XYZ file of C-alpha atoms in Angstrom:
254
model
C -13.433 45.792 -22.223
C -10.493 45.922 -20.110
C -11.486 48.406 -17.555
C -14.826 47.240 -17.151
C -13.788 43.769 -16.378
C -14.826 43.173 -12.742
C -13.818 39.917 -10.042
C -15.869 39.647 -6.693
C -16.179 36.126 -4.865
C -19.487 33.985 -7.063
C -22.737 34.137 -5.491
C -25.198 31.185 -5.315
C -27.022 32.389 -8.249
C -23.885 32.611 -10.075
C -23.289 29.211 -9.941
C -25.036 27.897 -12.950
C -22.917 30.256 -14.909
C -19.937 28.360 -13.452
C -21.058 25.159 -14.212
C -21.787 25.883 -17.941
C -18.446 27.804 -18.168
C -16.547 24.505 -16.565
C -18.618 22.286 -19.058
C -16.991 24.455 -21.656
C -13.378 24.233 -20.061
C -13.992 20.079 -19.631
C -14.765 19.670 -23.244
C -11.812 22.099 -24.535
C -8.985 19.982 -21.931
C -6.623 18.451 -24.271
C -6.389 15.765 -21.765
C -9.454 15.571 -20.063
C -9.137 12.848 -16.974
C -12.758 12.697 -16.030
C -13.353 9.824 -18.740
C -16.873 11.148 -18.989
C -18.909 13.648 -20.827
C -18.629 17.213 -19.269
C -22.036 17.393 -17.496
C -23.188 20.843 -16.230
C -25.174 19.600 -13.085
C -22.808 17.467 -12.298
C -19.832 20.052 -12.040
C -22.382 22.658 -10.106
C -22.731 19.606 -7.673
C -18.965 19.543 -7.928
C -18.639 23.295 -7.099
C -21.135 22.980 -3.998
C -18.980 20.347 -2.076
C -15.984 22.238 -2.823
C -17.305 25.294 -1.727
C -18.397 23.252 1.437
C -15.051 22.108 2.423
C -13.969 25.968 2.648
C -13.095 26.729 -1.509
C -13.670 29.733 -3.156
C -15.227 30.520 -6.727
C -14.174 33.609 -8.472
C -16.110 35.052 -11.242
C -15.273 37.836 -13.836
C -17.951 39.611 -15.148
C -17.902 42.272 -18.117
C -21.631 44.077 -18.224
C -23.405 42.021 -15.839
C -22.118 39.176 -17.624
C -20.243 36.241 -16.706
C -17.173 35.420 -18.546
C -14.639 33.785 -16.547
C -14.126 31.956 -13.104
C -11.322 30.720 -10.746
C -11.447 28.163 -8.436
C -8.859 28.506 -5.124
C -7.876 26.514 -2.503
C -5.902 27.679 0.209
C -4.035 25.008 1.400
C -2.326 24.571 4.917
C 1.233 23.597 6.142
C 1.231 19.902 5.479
C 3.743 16.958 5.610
C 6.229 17.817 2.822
C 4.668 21.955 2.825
C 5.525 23.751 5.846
C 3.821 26.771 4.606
C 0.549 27.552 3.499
C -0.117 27.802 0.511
C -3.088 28.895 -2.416
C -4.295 26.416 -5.229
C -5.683 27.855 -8.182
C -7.714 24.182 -9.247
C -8.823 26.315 -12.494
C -8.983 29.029 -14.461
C -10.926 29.492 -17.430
C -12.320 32.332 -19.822
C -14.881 32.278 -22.226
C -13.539 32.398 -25.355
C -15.345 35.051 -26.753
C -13.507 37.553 -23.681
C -10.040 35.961 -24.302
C -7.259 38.138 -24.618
C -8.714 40.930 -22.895
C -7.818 41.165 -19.758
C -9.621 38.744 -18.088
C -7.322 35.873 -17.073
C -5.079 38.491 -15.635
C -7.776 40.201 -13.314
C -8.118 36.669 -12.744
C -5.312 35.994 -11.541
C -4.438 39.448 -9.495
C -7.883 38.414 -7.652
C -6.289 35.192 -6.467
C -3.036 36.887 -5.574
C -4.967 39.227 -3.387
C -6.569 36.316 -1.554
C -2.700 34.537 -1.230
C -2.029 37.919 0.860
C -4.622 37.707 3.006
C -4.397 34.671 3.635
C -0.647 34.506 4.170
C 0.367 32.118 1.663
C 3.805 31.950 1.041
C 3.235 30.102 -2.650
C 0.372 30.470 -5.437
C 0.161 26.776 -6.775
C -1.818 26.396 -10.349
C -2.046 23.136 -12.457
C -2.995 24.055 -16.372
C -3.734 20.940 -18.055
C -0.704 19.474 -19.994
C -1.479 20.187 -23.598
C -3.042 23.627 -22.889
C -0.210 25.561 -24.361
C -1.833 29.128 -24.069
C -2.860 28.835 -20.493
C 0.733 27.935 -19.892
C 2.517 30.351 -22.225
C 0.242 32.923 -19.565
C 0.889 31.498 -16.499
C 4.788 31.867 -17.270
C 4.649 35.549 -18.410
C 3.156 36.242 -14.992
C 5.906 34.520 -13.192
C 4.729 30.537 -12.511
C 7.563 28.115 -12.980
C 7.721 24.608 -13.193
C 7.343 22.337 -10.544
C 7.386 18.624 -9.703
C 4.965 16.689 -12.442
C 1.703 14.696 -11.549
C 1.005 11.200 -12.341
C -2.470 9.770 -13.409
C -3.287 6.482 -14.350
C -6.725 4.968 -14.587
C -8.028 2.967 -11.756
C -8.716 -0.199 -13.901
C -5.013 -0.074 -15.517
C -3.894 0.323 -11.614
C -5.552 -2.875 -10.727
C -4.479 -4.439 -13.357
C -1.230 -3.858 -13.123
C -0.659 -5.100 -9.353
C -2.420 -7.967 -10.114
C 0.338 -8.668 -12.786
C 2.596 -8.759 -9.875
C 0.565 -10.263 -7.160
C 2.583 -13.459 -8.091
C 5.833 -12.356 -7.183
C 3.765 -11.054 -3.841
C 2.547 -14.990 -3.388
C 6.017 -16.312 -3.688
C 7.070 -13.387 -0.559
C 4.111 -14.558 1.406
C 5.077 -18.339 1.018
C 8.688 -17.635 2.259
C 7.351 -15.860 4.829
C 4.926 -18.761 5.760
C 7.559 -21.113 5.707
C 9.783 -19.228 8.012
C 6.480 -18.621 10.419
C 6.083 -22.279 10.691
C 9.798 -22.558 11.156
C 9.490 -20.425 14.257
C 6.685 -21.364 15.640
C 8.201 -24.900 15.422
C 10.891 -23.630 17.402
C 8.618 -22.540 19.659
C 6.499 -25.415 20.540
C 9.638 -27.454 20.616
C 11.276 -25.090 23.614
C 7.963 -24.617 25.442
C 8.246 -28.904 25.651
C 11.768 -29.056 26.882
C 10.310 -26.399 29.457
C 7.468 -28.951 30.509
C 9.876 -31.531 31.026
C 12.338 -30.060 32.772
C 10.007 -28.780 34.944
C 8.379 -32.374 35.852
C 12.179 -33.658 36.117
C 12.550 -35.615 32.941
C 15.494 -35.525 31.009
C 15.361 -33.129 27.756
C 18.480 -33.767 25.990
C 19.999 -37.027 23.652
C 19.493 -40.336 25.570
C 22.886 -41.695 26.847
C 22.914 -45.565 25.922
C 26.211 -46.572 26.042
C 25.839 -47.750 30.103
C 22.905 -49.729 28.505
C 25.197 -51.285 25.807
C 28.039 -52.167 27.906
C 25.606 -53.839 30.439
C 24.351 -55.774 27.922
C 27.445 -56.670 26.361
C 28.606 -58.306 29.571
C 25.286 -60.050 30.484
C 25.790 -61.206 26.703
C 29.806 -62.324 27.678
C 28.530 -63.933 30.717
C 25.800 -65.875 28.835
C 28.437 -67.411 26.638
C 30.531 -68.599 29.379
C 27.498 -69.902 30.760
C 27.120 -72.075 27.731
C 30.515 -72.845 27.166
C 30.611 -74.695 30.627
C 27.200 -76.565 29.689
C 24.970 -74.795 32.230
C 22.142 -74.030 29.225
C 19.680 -72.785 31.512
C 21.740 -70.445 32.977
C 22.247 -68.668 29.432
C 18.884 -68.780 28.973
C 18.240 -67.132 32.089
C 20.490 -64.204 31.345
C 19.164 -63.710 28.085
C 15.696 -63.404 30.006
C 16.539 -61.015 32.115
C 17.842 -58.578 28.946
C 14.728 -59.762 27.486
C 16.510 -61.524 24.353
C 14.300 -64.544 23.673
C 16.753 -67.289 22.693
C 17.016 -68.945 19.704
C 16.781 -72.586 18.934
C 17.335 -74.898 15.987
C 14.005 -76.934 14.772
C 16.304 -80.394 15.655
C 16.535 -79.068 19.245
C 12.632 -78.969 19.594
C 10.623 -81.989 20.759
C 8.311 -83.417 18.273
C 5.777 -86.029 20.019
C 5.861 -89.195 18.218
């Protein structure tokens, strides 16, 4: 079966194959992140928008038959990948062709794509448990590189919602200090005003006011001290102290 294993690019009428052939691969993933049964229409609609965006589907075929595909991406120089490189996003053989040659002609395929393309790096991404596929993939030279992380959308939300608290507390401190500031603010843009209309913008001064009135309040005494009452009072007035009187000074009418 070896030698008459063939790879050309898939066809549109080969795609149904594909699809069933992916259902297969979705059902035998030790860790299968879909969450949901594998669903053959649903991966062929899978296979059309990836071959949309510019993908590629390799098939194998042995007598007309169907029995393996790849999936490549070629991928170009991005922010942390200044090269361009080729994603396998998955290889699979029916298990009835396994061992036979067909994951390698697989794989040469995809090489010969890397070259032509002028990628510098042939990325593939096994699923974690499947033990074979890697045991392969090593033998033909793929080493390890830096580990994906999944988690499920629900646990994600959950999770930062466990620490939106701590996020509240940030947001009041930074509330405060925005208040703070703009308190600042309004209380410069006043002392602007006023100095601009010619008022006075810093502590008042009293102590002229204090010693005036502590000699209008000196002079009042001497007033009284020499019997001249009304002239007390009159100072007192004028500082607008109202003066005070005992009840047995006031006249009660008889």
């Amino acid at each position: 079966m070896r030698a008459a294993v063939e790879v050309r690019l898939a066809e549109q009428d080969d795609m149904v194959a594909v699809a069933h052939l992916a259902e297969r691969a979705v059902e035998e993933s030790p860790s299968a992140v879909q969450g949901s049964p594998a669903d053959a229409s649903r991966l062929l609609e899978h296979l059309s928008v990836l071959l949309g965006a510019g993908g590629q589907v390799l098939v194998a075929t042995h007598e007309d038959e169907i029995v393996g595909f790849a999936v490549l991406r070629v991928i170009d120089p991005l922010l942390f990948a200044t090269t361009t490189s080729l994603y396998v996003d998955a290889v699979f053989v029916s298990p009835a062709a396994r061992r036979r040659g067909v994951g390698h002609a697989l794989i040469a395929a995809a090489a010969a794509v890397a070259g032509e393309r002028g990628a510098e790096n042939v990325y593939c991404a096994p699923a974690p448990g499947a033990r074979g596929m890697h045991r392969f993939l090593a033998r033909l030279g793929f080493a390890p590189t830096s580990g994906h992380r999944v988690v499920a959308t629900a646990t994600l939300l959950r999770r930062l919602a466990q620490e939106n608290p701590r996020s509240s507390r940030a947001a009041v401190r930074v509330g405060r200090r925005e208040a703070t500031r703009a308190a600042i603010e309004d209380l410069v843009a006043r002392r602007r005003r006023a100095r601009a209309a010619g008022l006075p913008t810093g502590p008042v001064d009293l102590r002229a006011f204090q010693e005036e009135r502590d000699a209008a309040l000196r002079e009042a005494a001497e007033r009284a001290a020499d019997g001249s009452e009304g002239g007390a009072d009159e100072v007192l007035g004028e500082l607008g102290v109202v003066p005070r009187r005992d009840a047995t000074s006031e006249s009660v009418p008889s």
